[in-house]
mmCIF file of C-alpha atoms in Angstrom:
data_model
loop_
_atom_site.group_PDB
_atom_site.id
_atom_site.type_symbol
_atom_site.label_atom_id
_atom_site.label_comp_id
_atom_site.label_asym_id
_atom_site.label_seq_id
_atom_site.Cartn_x
_atom_site.Cartn_y
_atom_site.Cartn_z
ATOM 1 C CA MET A 5 -66.171 32.566 -36.394
ATOM 2 C CA LEU A 6 -63.187 30.575 -35.159
ATOM 3 C CA ILE A 7 -62.825 29.587 -31.534
ATOM 4 C CA LYS A 8 -60.325 27.478 -29.602
ATOM 5 C CA CYS A 9 -61.163 23.877 -28.821
ATOM 6 C CA PRO A 10 -61.262 23.408 -25.008
ATOM 7 C CA GLU A 11 -59.527 20.051 -25.394
ATOM 8 C CA CYS A 12 -56.692 20.578 -27.870
ATOM 9 C CA ASP A 13 -56.526 24.395 -28.108
ATOM 10 C CA LEU A 14 -56.659 24.305 -31.903
ATOM 11 C CA GLN A 15 -58.935 26.603 -33.912
ATOM 12 C CA VAL A 16 -62.354 25.325 -34.877
ATOM 13 C CA SER A 17 -65.586 26.863 -36.213
ATOM 14 C CA ASP A 18 -68.128 27.828 -33.585
ATOM 15 C CA LYS A 19 -70.780 26.132 -35.704
ATOM 16 C CA ALA A 20 -69.036 22.767 -35.669
ATOM 17 C CA PHE A 21 -70.626 19.965 -33.634
ATOM 18 C CA ILE A 22 -67.247 18.418 -32.781
ATOM 19 C CA CYS A 23 -63.607 19.451 -33.063
ATOM 20 C CA PRO A 24 -62.212 18.041 -36.335
ATOM 21 C CA HIS A 25 -58.796 17.703 -34.663
ATOM 22 C CA CYS A 26 -59.578 15.743 -31.503
ATOM 23 C CA GLY A 27 -63.293 14.896 -31.668
ATOM 24 C CA PHE A 28 -64.258 16.957 -28.620
ATOM 25 C CA PRO A 29 -67.991 18.110 -28.689
ATOM 26 C CA ILE A 30 -68.184 21.874 -29.332
ATOM 27 C CA ARG A 31 -71.956 22.388 -29.217
ATOM 28 C CA GLU A 32 -74.008 21.262 -26.262
ATOM 29 C CA ASP A 33 -76.620 19.599 -28.489
ATOM 30 C CA ALA A 34 -73.972 17.364 -30.068
ATOM 31 C CA ASN A 35 -74.843 13.829 -28.975
ATOM 32 C CA ILE A 36 -71.525 12.287 -30.018
ATOM 33 C CA PRO A 37 -69.300 10.142 -27.807
ATOM 34 C CA VAL A 38 -66.110 11.852 -26.731
ATOM 35 C CA GLN A 39 -62.941 10.459 -28.300
ATOM 36 C CA ARG A 40 -60.011 11.561 -26.278
ATOM 37 C CA LYS A 41 -56.436 11.282 -27.375
ATOM 38 C CA LYS A 42 -54.428 8.396 -26.066
ATOM 39 C CA THR A 43 -52.155 9.605 -23.325
ATOM 40 C CA ASN A 44 -49.671 6.755 -23.659
ATOM 41 C CA ARG A 45 -48.573 7.644 -27.195
ATOM 42 C CA ARG A 46 -45.047 8.973 -27.558
ATOM 43 C CA ARG A 47 -44.603 12.476 -28.886
ATOM 44 C CA ARG A 48 -43.596 12.911 -32.461
ATOM 45 C CA LEU A 49 -39.880 13.538 -32.861
ATOM 46 C CA PRO A 50 -38.847 16.938 -34.284
ATOM 47 C CA ASN A 51 -38.206 17.244 -38.002
ATOM 48 C CA GLY A 52 -34.652 16.226 -38.873
ATOM 49 C CA PHE A 53 -34.095 14.670 -35.431
ATOM 50 C CA GLY A 54 -34.298 11.078 -36.603
ATOM 51 C CA GLN A 55 -36.585 8.090 -36.204
ATOM 52 C CA ILE A 56 -37.102 5.384 -33.597
ATOM 53 C CA SER A 57 -38.986 2.263 -34.617
ATOM 54 C CA GLU A 58 -39.839 -0.810 -32.589
ATOM 55 C CA ILE A 59 -39.359 -4.125 -34.369
ATOM 56 C CA LYS A 60 -42.200 -6.342 -33.214
ATOM 57 C CA ASN A 61 -43.120 -10.006 -33.718
ATOM 58 C CA ARG A 62 -39.479 -10.965 -33.295
ATOM 59 C CA ASN A 63 -37.818 -12.028 -30.069
ATOM 60 C CA LEU A 64 -35.085 -9.385 -30.103
ATOM 61 C CA ARG A 65 -33.077 -8.353 -27.060
ATOM 62 C CA LYS A 66 -32.731 -4.869 -28.560
ATOM 63 C CA PRO A 67 -35.940 -4.190 -30.521
ATOM 64 C CA PHE A 68 -35.695 -0.376 -30.813
ATOM 65 C CA ARG A 69 -33.867 0.852 -33.919
ATOM 66 C CA ALA A 70 -32.540 4.408 -34.150
ATOM 67 C CA MET A 71 -32.286 6.039 -37.582
ATOM 68 C CA VAL A 72 -30.596 9.359 -38.326
ATOM 69 C CA SER A 73 -31.895 11.866 -40.860
ATOM 70 C CA VAL A 74 -29.096 12.728 -43.296
ATOM 71 C CA GLY A 75 -31.029 14.834 -45.815
ATOM 72 C CA LYS A 76 -33.981 14.756 -48.196
ATOM 73 C CA ASP A 77 -34.640 12.936 -51.401
ATOM 74 C CA PRO A 78 -34.474 15.660 -54.151
ATOM 75 C CA LYS A 79 -37.292 13.997 -56.100
ATOM 76 C CA THR A 80 -39.821 13.113 -53.415
ATOM 77 C CA GLY A 81 -38.756 15.514 -50.673
ATOM 78 C CA ARG A 82 -38.913 12.714 -48.131
ATOM 79 C CA PRO A 83 -36.189 12.438 -45.476
ATOM 80 C CA ILE A 84 -33.300 10.066 -46.110
ATOM 81 C CA CYS A 85 -32.476 8.014 -43.004
ATOM 82 C CA LYS A 86 -29.513 5.835 -42.138
ATOM 83 C CA PRO A 87 -28.956 3.584 -39.087
ATOM 84 C CA LEU A 88 -27.196 5.336 -36.228
ATOM 85 C CA LYS A 89 -23.651 4.010 -35.964
ATOM 86 C CA PRO A 90 -21.743 2.343 -34.503
ATOM 87 C CA GLU A 91 -24.815 1.160 -32.566
ATOM 88 C CA SER A 92 -28.350 1.401 -33.909
ATOM 89 C CA TYR A 93 -30.345 -1.127 -31.834
ATOM 90 C CA PHE A 94 -31.298 -0.576 -28.192
ATOM 91 C CA GLU A 95 -33.160 -2.382 -25.420
ATOM 92 C CA THR A 96 -35.542 0.481 -24.624
ATOM 93 C CA TYR A 97 -37.068 3.466 -26.410
ATOM 94 C CA ASN A 98 -35.407 5.838 -23.940
ATOM 95 C CA GLU A 99 -31.950 4.415 -24.694
ATOM 96 C CA ALA A 100 -32.532 4.912 -28.421
ATOM 97 C CA TYR A 101 -33.791 8.454 -27.810
ATOM 98 C CA THR A 102 -30.735 9.284 -25.657
ATOM 99 C CA ALA A 103 -28.402 8.014 -28.404
ATOM 100 C CA LEU A 104 -30.184 10.180 -30.993
ATOM 101 C CA LEU A 105 -30.016 13.148 -28.652
ATOM 102 C CA GLU A 106 -26.240 12.710 -28.220
ATOM 103 C CA TYR A 107 -25.809 12.421 -31.980
ATOM 104 C CA ASN A 108 -27.835 15.578 -32.693
ATOM 105 C CA ARG A 109 -25.853 17.553 -30.132
ATOM 106 C CA ASN A 110 -22.658 16.721 -31.994
ATOM 107 C CA PRO A 111 -23.491 15.214 -35.416
ATOM 108 C CA TYR A 112 -20.786 13.255 -37.198
ATOM 109 C CA ASP A 113 -20.556 11.512 -40.537
ATOM 110 C CA LEU A 114 -21.872 8.003 -40.019
ATOM 111 C CA GLY A 115 -18.930 6.408 -41.715
ATOM 112 C CA ASP A 116 -16.461 8.510 -43.596
ATOM 113 C CA ALA A 117 -15.540 10.975 -40.828
ATOM 114 C CA LEU A 118 -15.479 8.633 -37.819
ATOM 115 C CA THR A 119 -11.971 8.653 -36.324
ATOM 116 C CA VAL A 120 -10.077 5.688 -34.914
ATOM 117 C CA GLN A 121 -10.203 7.346 -31.469
ATOM 118 C CA GLU A 122 -14.017 7.629 -31.647
ATOM 119 C CA LEU A 123 -14.304 4.038 -32.838
ATOM 120 C CA PHE A 124 -12.098 2.790 -29.998
ATOM 121 C CA GLU A 125 -14.167 4.635 -27.377
ATOM 122 C CA LYS A 126 -17.414 3.157 -28.732
ATOM 123 C CA TRP A 127 -15.949 -0.357 -28.919
ATOM 124 C CA PHE A 128 -14.240 -0.205 -25.523
ATOM 125 C CA GLU A 129 -17.513 0.683 -23.773
ATOM 126 C CA GLU A 130 -19.005 -2.546 -25.136
ATOM 127 C CA TYR A 131 -15.855 -4.574 -24.455
ATOM 128 C CA LYS A 132 -15.776 -3.562 -20.781
ATOM 129 C CA LYS A 133 -19.216 -5.071 -20.240
ATOM 130 C CA LYS A 134 -18.054 -8.459 -21.506
ATOM 131 C CA VAL A 135 -14.702 -8.702 -19.699
ATOM 132 C CA SER A 136 -14.375 -9.035 -15.935
ATOM 133 C CA SER A 137 -10.584 -9.233 -15.764
ATOM 134 C CA LYS A 138 -8.957 -5.902 -14.935
ATOM 135 C CA SER A 139 -5.643 -7.208 -16.279
ATOM 136 C CA SER A 140 -7.231 -7.763 -19.711
ATOM 137 C CA LEU A 141 -8.560 -4.208 -19.772
ATOM 138 C CA SER A 142 -5.192 -2.872 -18.648
ATOM 139 C CA SER A 143 -3.462 -4.848 -21.398
ATOM 140 C CA ILE A 144 -5.784 -3.372 -24.042
ATOM 141 C CA LEU A 145 -5.205 0.180 -22.796
ATOM 142 C CA SER A 146 -1.436 -0.382 -22.752
ATOM 143 C CA ALA A 147 -1.483 -1.511 -26.382
ATOM 144 C CA TRP A 148 -3.779 1.384 -27.343
ATOM 145 C CA SER A 149 -1.337 3.921 -25.858
ATOM 146 C CA TYR A 150 1.201 2.948 -28.548
ATOM 147 C CA CYS A 151 -1.238 3.753 -31.374
ATOM 148 C CA SER A 152 -1.416 7.531 -30.916
ATOM 149 C CA SER A 153 -0.372 8.126 -34.535
ATOM 150 C CA LEU A 154 -3.763 6.751 -35.628
ATOM 151 C CA TYR A 155 -6.028 8.475 -33.076
ATOM 152 C CA GLY A 156 -7.190 11.273 -35.413
ATOM 153 C CA MET A 157 -7.169 9.174 -38.582
ATOM 154 C CA ARG A 158 -10.449 8.295 -40.335
ATOM 155 C CA VAL A 159 -11.407 4.650 -39.833
ATOM 156 C CA VAL A 160 -12.096 4.230 -43.552
ATOM 157 C CA ASP A 161 -8.496 5.223 -44.316
ATOM 158 C CA VAL A 162 -6.812 2.654 -42.038
ATOM 159 C CA ARG A 163 -4.733 0.116 -43.929
ATOM 160 C CA ALA A 164 -2.384 -2.696 -42.969
ATOM 161 C CA ARG A 165 0.684 -0.433 -43.276
ATOM 162 C CA HIS A 166 -0.692 1.948 -40.652
ATOM 163 C CA ILE A 167 -1.214 -0.849 -38.123
ATOM 164 C CA LYS A 168 2.237 -2.250 -38.901
ATOM 165 C CA GLY A 169 3.657 1.224 -38.327
ATOM 166 C CA CYS A 170 2.304 1.218 -34.762
ATOM 167 C CA MET A 171 3.693 -2.266 -34.209
ATOM 168 C CA GLU A 172 7.137 -1.350 -35.502
ATOM 169 C CA ASN A 173 7.577 2.247 -34.346
ATOM 170 C CA GLY A 174 4.941 2.774 -31.666
ATOM 171 C CA LYS A 175 5.897 4.905 -28.672
ATOM 172 C CA ALA A 176 4.014 5.858 -25.528
ATOM 173 C CA VAL A 177 4.631 8.155 -22.597
ATOM 174 C CA VAL A 178 4.459 6.193 -19.342
ATOM 175 C CA ARG A 179 4.723 8.258 -16.146
ATOM 176 C CA GLY A 180 6.436 11.039 -18.029
ATOM 177 C CA VAL A 181 8.944 8.773 -19.769
ATOM 178 C CA GLU A 182 8.729 7.875 -23.472
ATOM 179 C CA LYS A 183 8.950 4.137 -24.031
ATOM 180 C CA GLU A 184 9.311 2.076 -27.188
ATOM 181 C CA ILE A 185 6.904 -0.742 -27.884
ATOM 182 C CA THR A 186 7.889 -4.218 -26.640
ATOM 183 C CA PRO A 187 7.522 -7.466 -28.629
ATOM 184 C CA TYR A 188 4.604 -8.541 -26.415
ATOM 185 C CA LEU A 189 2.762 -5.254 -27.001
ATOM 186 C CA LYS A 190 3.344 -5.534 -30.751
ATOM 187 C CA VAL A 191 1.275 -8.714 -30.648
ATOM 188 C CA ARG A 192 -1.329 -6.998 -28.463
ATOM 189 C CA VAL A 193 -1.641 -4.096 -30.949
ATOM 190 C CA LYS A 194 -2.288 -6.603 -33.739
ATOM 191 C CA SER A 195 -4.943 -8.388 -31.617
ATOM 192 C CA LEU A 196 -6.527 -5.057 -30.679
ATOM 193 C CA PHE A 197 -6.998 -3.977 -34.287
ATOM 194 C CA ASN A 198 -8.286 -7.431 -35.210
ATOM 195 C CA VAL A 199 -11.287 -7.031 -32.908
ATOM 196 C CA LEU A 200 -11.590 -3.244 -33.279
ATOM 197 C CA LEU A 201 -11.972 -3.410 -37.048
ATOM 198 C CA ASP A 202 -14.179 -6.503 -36.770
ATOM 199 C CA TYR A 203 -16.481 -4.223 -34.802
ATOM 200 C CA ALA A 204 -16.269 -1.590 -37.542
ATOM 201 C CA VAL A 205 -17.133 -4.167 -40.225
ATOM 202 C CA GLU A 206 -20.076 -5.453 -38.151
ATOM 203 C CA TYR A 207 -21.590 -1.957 -38.010
ATOM 204 C CA GLU A 208 -20.804 -1.279 -41.671
ATOM 205 C CA LEU A 209 -18.326 1.496 -40.917
ATOM 206 C CA VAL A 210 -15.752 -0.141 -43.186
ATOM 207 C CA ASP A 211 -15.959 -2.847 -45.837
ATOM 208 C CA ARG A 212 -12.816 -4.718 -44.897
ATOM 209 C CA ASN A 213 -10.685 -5.484 -41.844
ATOM 210 C CA TYR A 214 -7.128 -4.809 -42.980
ATOM 211 C CA ALA A 215 -5.713 -5.986 -39.643
ATOM 212 C CA ARG A 216 -6.575 -9.537 -40.648
ATOM 213 C CA THR A 217 -4.792 -9.330 -43.995
ATOM 214 C CA PHE A 218 -1.371 -9.946 -42.423
ATOM 215 C CA ALA A 219 0.177 -12.063 -39.686
ATOM 216 C CA VAL A 220 2.659 -11.193 -36.961
ATOM 217 C CA SER A 221 6.167 -11.647 -38.359
ATOM 218 C CA ASN A 222 8.338 -14.586 -37.337
ATOM 219 C CA GLU A 223 10.866 -12.139 -35.887
ATOM 220 C CA VAL A 224 8.298 -10.689 -33.472
ATOM 221 C CA THR A 225 7.062 -14.169 -32.541
ATOM 222 C CA LYS A 226 10.624 -15.253 -31.753
ATOM 223 C CA GLU A 227 11.170 -12.088 -29.704
ATOM 224 C CA VAL A 228 8.048 -12.814 -27.654
ATOM 225 C CA GLU A 229 9.067 -16.411 -27.078
ATOM 226 C CA GLY A 230 12.560 -15.322 -26.123
ATOM 227 C CA ASN A 231 11.250 -12.802 -23.594
ATOM 228 C CA ARG A 232 8.597 -15.101 -22.161
ATOM 229 C CA GLU A 233 9.097 -15.728 -18.464
ATOM 230 C CA GLU A 234 9.899 -19.348 -17.714
ATOM 231 C CA HIS A 235 7.850 -20.935 -14.954
ATOM 232 C CA ILE A 236 9.534 -23.627 -12.922
ATOM 233 C CA PRO A 237 8.219 -25.866 -10.120
ATOM 234 C CA PHE A 238 9.825 -25.861 -6.692
ATOM 235 C CA THR A 239 12.420 -28.489 -5.884
ATOM 236 C CA SER A 240 11.889 -30.943 -3.020
ATOM 237 C CA GLU A 241 14.495 -29.031 -0.989
ATOM 238 C CA GLU A 242 12.655 -25.746 -1.597
ATOM 239 C CA MET A 243 9.353 -27.314 -0.555
ATOM 240 C CA SER A 244 10.966 -28.523 2.669
ATOM 241 C CA LEU A 245 12.211 -24.982 3.360
ATOM 242 C CA LEU A 246 8.712 -23.614 2.782
ATOM 243 C CA TRP A 247 7.096 -26.104 5.167
ATOM 244 C CA ASP A 248 9.767 -25.488 7.817
ATOM 245 C CA SER A 249 9.152 -21.721 7.604
ATOM 246 C CA VAL A 250 5.363 -21.709 7.421
ATOM 247 C CA ASN A 251 4.974 -20.431 10.990
ATOM 248 C CA SER A 252 7.866 -17.987 11.003
ATOM 249 C CA ILE A 253 7.899 -16.149 7.658
ATOM 250 C CA PRO A 254 4.834 -14.183 6.461
ATOM 251 C CA TYR A 255 3.008 -15.414 3.357
ATOM 252 C CA VAL A 256 4.825 -18.740 3.112
ATOM 253 C CA ASP A 257 1.445 -20.298 3.902
ATOM 254 C CA LEU A 258 -0.079 -18.653 0.844
ATOM 255 C CA VAL A 259 2.654 -20.047 -1.414
ATOM 256 C CA LEU A 260 1.995 -23.545 -0.034
ATOM 257 C CA ILE A 261 -1.761 -23.157 -0.448
ATOM 258 C CA GLN A 262 -1.185 -22.234 -4.099
ATOM 259 C CA CYS A 263 1.095 -25.257 -4.543
ATOM 260 C CA TYR A 264 -1.660 -27.621 -3.352
ATOM 261 C CA SER A 265 -4.640 -25.972 -5.082
ATOM 262 C CA GLY A 266 -3.403 -24.520 -8.380
ATOM 263 C CA TRP A 267 -5.002 -21.077 -8.029
ATOM 264 C CA ARG A 268 -3.643 -18.235 -10.131
ATOM 265 C CA PRO A 269 -2.063 -15.436 -8.031
ATOM 266 C CA GLN A 270 -4.900 -13.047 -8.956
ATOM 267 C CA GLU A 271 -7.497 -15.665 -8.027
ATOM 268 C CA LEU A 272 -6.222 -16.095 -4.474
ATOM 269 C CA GLY A 273 -7.183 -12.554 -3.535
ATOM 270 C CA LEU A 274 -10.670 -12.929 -5.053
ATOM 271 C CA ILE A 275 -11.871 -15.992 -3.105
ATOM 272 C CA ARG A 276 -14.817 -14.868 -0.992
ATOM 273 C CA MET A 277 -15.546 -16.104 2.522
ATOM 274 C CA GLU A 278 -19.014 -17.209 1.467
ATOM 275 C CA ASP A 279 -17.435 -19.543 -1.095
ATOM 276 C CA VAL A 280 -15.315 -21.402 1.451
ATOM 277 C CA ASP A 281 -16.839 -24.634 2.801
ATOM 278 C CA LEU A 282 -14.853 -25.875 5.803
ATOM 279 C CA GLU A 283 -17.279 -28.730 6.350
ATOM 280 C CA ASN A 284 -16.848 -30.312 2.920
ATOM 281 C CA TRP A 285 -13.351 -28.825 2.458
ATOM 282 C CA THR A 286 -13.843 -26.960 -0.792
ATOM 283 C CA PHE A 287 -13.505 -23.395 -2.029
ATOM 284 C CA VAL A 288 -14.907 -21.772 -5.137
ATOM 285 C CA GLY A 289 -13.326 -19.031 -7.231
ATOM 286 C CA GLY A 290 -11.567 -18.357 -10.486
ATOM 287 C CA MET A 291 -11.359 -15.891 -13.333
ATOM 288 C CA LYS A 292 -9.922 -15.155 -16.785
ATOM 289 C CA THR A 293 -11.691 -17.838 -18.843
ATOM 290 C CA GLU A 294 -15.101 -19.488 -18.990
ATOM 291 C CA ALA A 295 -13.561 -22.725 -17.742
ATOM 292 C CA GLY A 296 -11.694 -20.899 -14.985
ATOM 293 C CA THR A 297 -14.594 -18.897 -13.568
ATOM 294 C CA ASP A 298 -16.492 -20.132 -10.485
ATOM 295 C CA ARG A 299 -14.762 -23.488 -10.330
ATOM 296 C CA LEU A 300 -14.794 -25.695 -7.235
ATOM 297 C CA VAL A 301 -11.419 -26.776 -5.871
ATOM 298 C CA PRO A 302 -11.034 -29.325 -3.048
ATOM 299 C CA ILE A 303 -8.928 -28.156 -0.099
ATOM 300 C CA HIS A 304 -6.053 -30.648 0.126
ATOM 301 C CA SER A 305 -5.565 -32.219 3.550
ATOM 302 C CA ARG A 306 -2.027 -30.822 3.831
ATOM 303 C CA ILE A 307 -3.192 -27.193 3.635
ATOM 304 C CA ARG A 308 -6.471 -27.409 5.562
ATOM 305 C CA GLU A 309 -4.952 -26.045 8.749
ATOM 306 C CA LEU A 310 -3.429 -23.143 6.800
ATOM 307 C CA VAL A 311 -6.779 -22.333 5.172
ATOM 308 C CA VAL A 312 -8.555 -22.447 8.553
ATOM 309 C CA ARG A 313 -6.008 -19.959 9.982
ATOM 310 C CA ARG A 314 -6.640 -17.555 7.123
ATOM 311 C CA TYR A 315 -10.386 -18.032 7.517
ATOM 312 C CA ARG A 316 -10.265 -17.126 11.234
ATOM 313 C CA GLU A 317 -8.017 -14.164 10.444
ATOM 314 C CA ALA A 318 -10.465 -12.882 7.824
ATOM 315 C CA GLU A 319 -13.327 -13.188 10.336
ATOM 316 C CA LYS A 320 -11.439 -11.019 12.846
ATOM 317 C CA LEU A 321 -10.626 -8.461 10.120
ATOM 318 C CA GLY A 322 -14.250 -8.392 9.003
ATOM 319 C CA SER A 323 -13.099 -9.057 5.439
ATOM 320 C CA GLU A 324 -15.287 -10.602 2.766
ATOM 321 C CA HIS A 325 -12.266 -12.318 1.230
ATOM 322 C CA LEU A 326 -10.390 -15.371 2.505
ATOM 323 C CA PHE A 327 -6.875 -14.107 1.789
ATOM 324 C CA ASN A 328 -5.967 -10.559 2.748
ATOM 325 C CA ASN A 329 -3.052 -8.161 2.604
ATOM 326 C CA VAL A 330 -1.998 -7.935 6.246
ATOM 327 C CA GLY A 331 1.084 -6.514 7.906
ATOM 328 C CA THR A 332 2.504 -3.185 9.024
ATOM 329 C CA ASN A 333 1.514 0.063 7.259
ATOM 330 C CA VAL A 334 -1.226 -1.662 5.277
ATOM 331 C CA LYS A 335 -3.786 0.753 3.816
ATOM 332 C CA SER A 336 -5.981 -1.807 2.044
ATOM 333 C CA LEU A 337 -6.764 -5.434 2.861
ATOM 334 C CA LYS A 338 -7.302 -6.296 -0.791
ATOM 335 C CA LEU A 339 -4.695 -8.782 -1.968
ATOM 336 C CA THR A 340 -3.952 -7.711 -5.549
ATOM 337 C CA TYR A 341 -1.553 -9.440 -7.932
ATOM 338 C CA SER A 342 1.002 -6.680 -7.391
ATOM 339 C CA LYS A 343 0.880 -7.104 -3.613
ATOM 340 C CA TYR A 344 1.094 -10.885 -3.838
ATOM 341 C CA LYS A 345 4.048 -10.549 -6.225
ATOM 342 C CA ASN A 346 5.931 -8.418 -3.690
ATOM 343 C CA ARG A 347 5.135 -10.851 -0.855
ATOM 344 C CA PHE A 348 6.206 -13.800 -3.014
ATOM 345 C CA LYS A 349 9.473 -12.100 -3.931
ATOM 346 C CA ALA A 350 10.192 -11.472 -0.240
ATOM 347 C CA VAL A 351 9.643 -15.174 0.546
ATOM 348 C CA VAL A 352 11.998 -16.224 -2.262
ATOM 349 C CA GLN A 353 14.731 -13.831 -1.111
ATOM 350 C CA THR A 354 14.364 -14.603 2.610
ATOM 351 C CA LEU A 355 14.604 -18.383 2.103
ATOM 352 C CA GLY A 356 17.240 -18.161 -0.623
ATOM 353 C CA LEU A 357 15.082 -19.935 -3.196
ATOM 354 C CA ASP A 358 15.830 -19.919 -6.911
ATOM 355 C CA GLU A 359 15.606 -16.262 -8.004
ATOM 356 C CA ARG A 360 13.940 -17.306 -11.266
ATOM 357 C CA HIS A 361 10.757 -18.214 -9.403
ATOM 358 C CA LYS A 362 7.667 -16.202 -10.366
ATOM 359 C CA PRO A 363 4.262 -15.853 -8.621
ATOM 360 C CA HIS A 364 2.699 -18.379 -11.036
ATOM 361 C CA ASP A 365 5.186 -21.084 -10.079
ATOM 362 C CA GLY A 366 2.976 -22.384 -7.271
ATOM 363 C CA ARG A 367 0.338 -23.148 -9.911
ATOM 364 C CA VAL A 368 2.965 -24.831 -12.108
ATOM 365 C CA HIS A 369 4.144 -26.844 -9.094
ATOM 366 C CA PHE A 370 0.590 -28.092 -8.467
ATOM 367 C CA VAL A 371 0.239 -29.365 -12.051
ATOM 368 C CA THR A 372 3.681 -30.988 -11.869
ATOM 369 C CA MET A 373 2.852 -32.808 -8.609
ATOM 370 C CA ALA A 374 -0.589 -33.819 -9.885
ATOM 371 C CA LYS A 375 0.790 -35.396 -13.053
ATOM 372 C CA ALA A 376 3.548 -37.174 -11.125
ATOM 373 C CA ALA A 377 0.949 -38.562 -8.693
ATOM 374 C CA GLY A 378 -1.262 -39.877 -11.474
ATOM 375 C CA VAL A 379 -4.168 -37.487 -10.951
ATOM 376 C CA ASP A 380 -6.812 -37.839 -13.673
ATOM 377 C CA GLU A 381 -6.115 -35.529 -16.633
ATOM 378 C CA TYR A 382 -9.603 -34.049 -16.621
ATOM 379 C CA ALA A 383 -9.520 -33.507 -12.867
ATOM 380 C CA ILE A 384 -6.330 -31.466 -13.259
ATOM 381 C CA LYS A 385 -7.869 -29.382 -16.043
ATOM 382 C CA TYR A 386 -11.020 -28.737 -14.038
ATOM 383 C CA ILE A 387 -9.161 -27.793 -10.852
ATOM 384 C CA VAL A 388 -6.778 -25.338 -12.551
ATOM 385 C CA GLY A 389 -9.444 -23.968 -14.906
ATOM 386 C CA HIS A 390 -8.109 -25.171 -18.245
ATOM 387 C CA THR A 391 -10.523 -25.687 -21.138
ATOM 388 C CA ILE A 392 -11.665 -29.284 -21.662
ATOM 389 C CA SER A 393 -11.967 -29.939 -25.390
ATOM 390 C CA ASP A 394 -13.456 -33.431 -25.087
ATOM 391 C CA LEU A 395 -17.218 -32.904 -25.522
ATOM 392 C CA THR A 396 -18.170 -35.912 -23.378
ATOM 393 C CA GLU A 397 -16.023 -34.826 -20.474
ATOM 394 C CA LYS A 398 -17.023 -31.160 -20.812
ATOM 395 C CA VAL A 399 -20.774 -31.503 -21.140
ATOM 396 C CA TYR A 400 -22.091 -34.939 -20.380
ATOM 397 C CA THR A 401 -19.932 -36.220 -17.536
ATOM 398 C CA LYS A 402 -20.973 -34.932 -14.120
ATOM 399 C CA ARG A 403 -18.034 -34.735 -11.750
ATOM 400 C CA GLU A 404 -18.844 -35.136 -8.075
ATOM 401 C CA ASN A 405 -16.952 -33.269 -5.379
ATOM 402 C CA GLU A 406 -15.945 -36.573 -3.801
ATOM 403 C CA TRP A 407 -14.258 -37.665 -7.017
ATOM 404 C CA LEU A 408 -12.248 -34.428 -7.272
ATOM 405 C CA SER A 409 -11.260 -34.682 -3.603
ATOM 406 C CA LYS A 410 -10.156 -38.300 -4.101
ATOM 407 C CA GLU A 411 -8.061 -37.317 -7.105
ATOM 408 C CA ILE A 412 -6.366 -34.328 -5.442
ATOM 409 C CA GLU A 413 -5.461 -36.421 -2.403
ATOM 410 C CA LYS A 414 -3.230 -38.545 -4.637
ATOM 411 C CA ILE A 415 -0.767 -35.669 -4.228
ATOM 412 C CA LYS A 416 1.364 -36.227 -1.134
#
């Protein structure tokens, strides 16, 4: 007679001493130690769902590999599994399980049927984690908007001519208006597909990156160079006008601070109060590149009073940033590049400065003054956040704050 095991609920003979399934004692006279199932074992995945295996004995950041079942071997009847793409390795079991769950809800061909739009979405999620600059992300999305002719195309079908077609004839709708692609965005489209298809090659979605089989034409390069905005330093007369107006015209102080520190316009609005040291006269900030991030810049003696004013103002506003967007009808204190650009333009127009001046010109002016004053080449590169190629200077030479302060004070 068959009965149910009290432990596992499976059928077992009433004459059995122990359950053959779980080892639970069935008869009272069975003097056998109880072997209970381990409770920490993961449940077996459903048939056809896929596999998750943990790669041990290797120091991997993502040790869990997800495999997708794509059919059965006609000879052996065993399931045929392929790595989940475009990402098959995960940090935790749960992440791998979630990825398999998403795949099984909407299965797709692991290579042949993946569209360019799907590839871009997968790649962009990874790219966002590595890039902190919003302007870089915006630039990528702008270039991508001119590639709509390829959105539904299979990745395996993309060739050089298709990418060139976007570069030559790409159009996008911006705020309801159709716009043709600019020379700058043509270059950005080429760069986008370089890295996008590199990603596809890495995950074995394609065998070759056709974006890297051609170069940007000389005509496009010349167009970009011709349209590039020229940055010019301020003249001595313009600097005198700025100093004379520092207490009467809003945001002149910020232009002067940029001229004596070399910050990028975007970087000014990101300097945090906690990174300003009024005792040692330094502030820390930066963005865009590895060399430009979190760099220490001495506060030049000529702008210390201006920095202190902004510091006290930020304290009263309760802001976490040193420089803020203040004035009438201000909805947000955050000083973005767009807001600084408008303030800069107003200063240029009010003082009658050269209309060719751009928001980056304060940075250009700093480098110009520093070189004219004989500031050490490596000090200039460190202060403005340029990459130092000399290995000794970059890695082995420790630069003290006092040395940087001494060098920057050569500027008068």
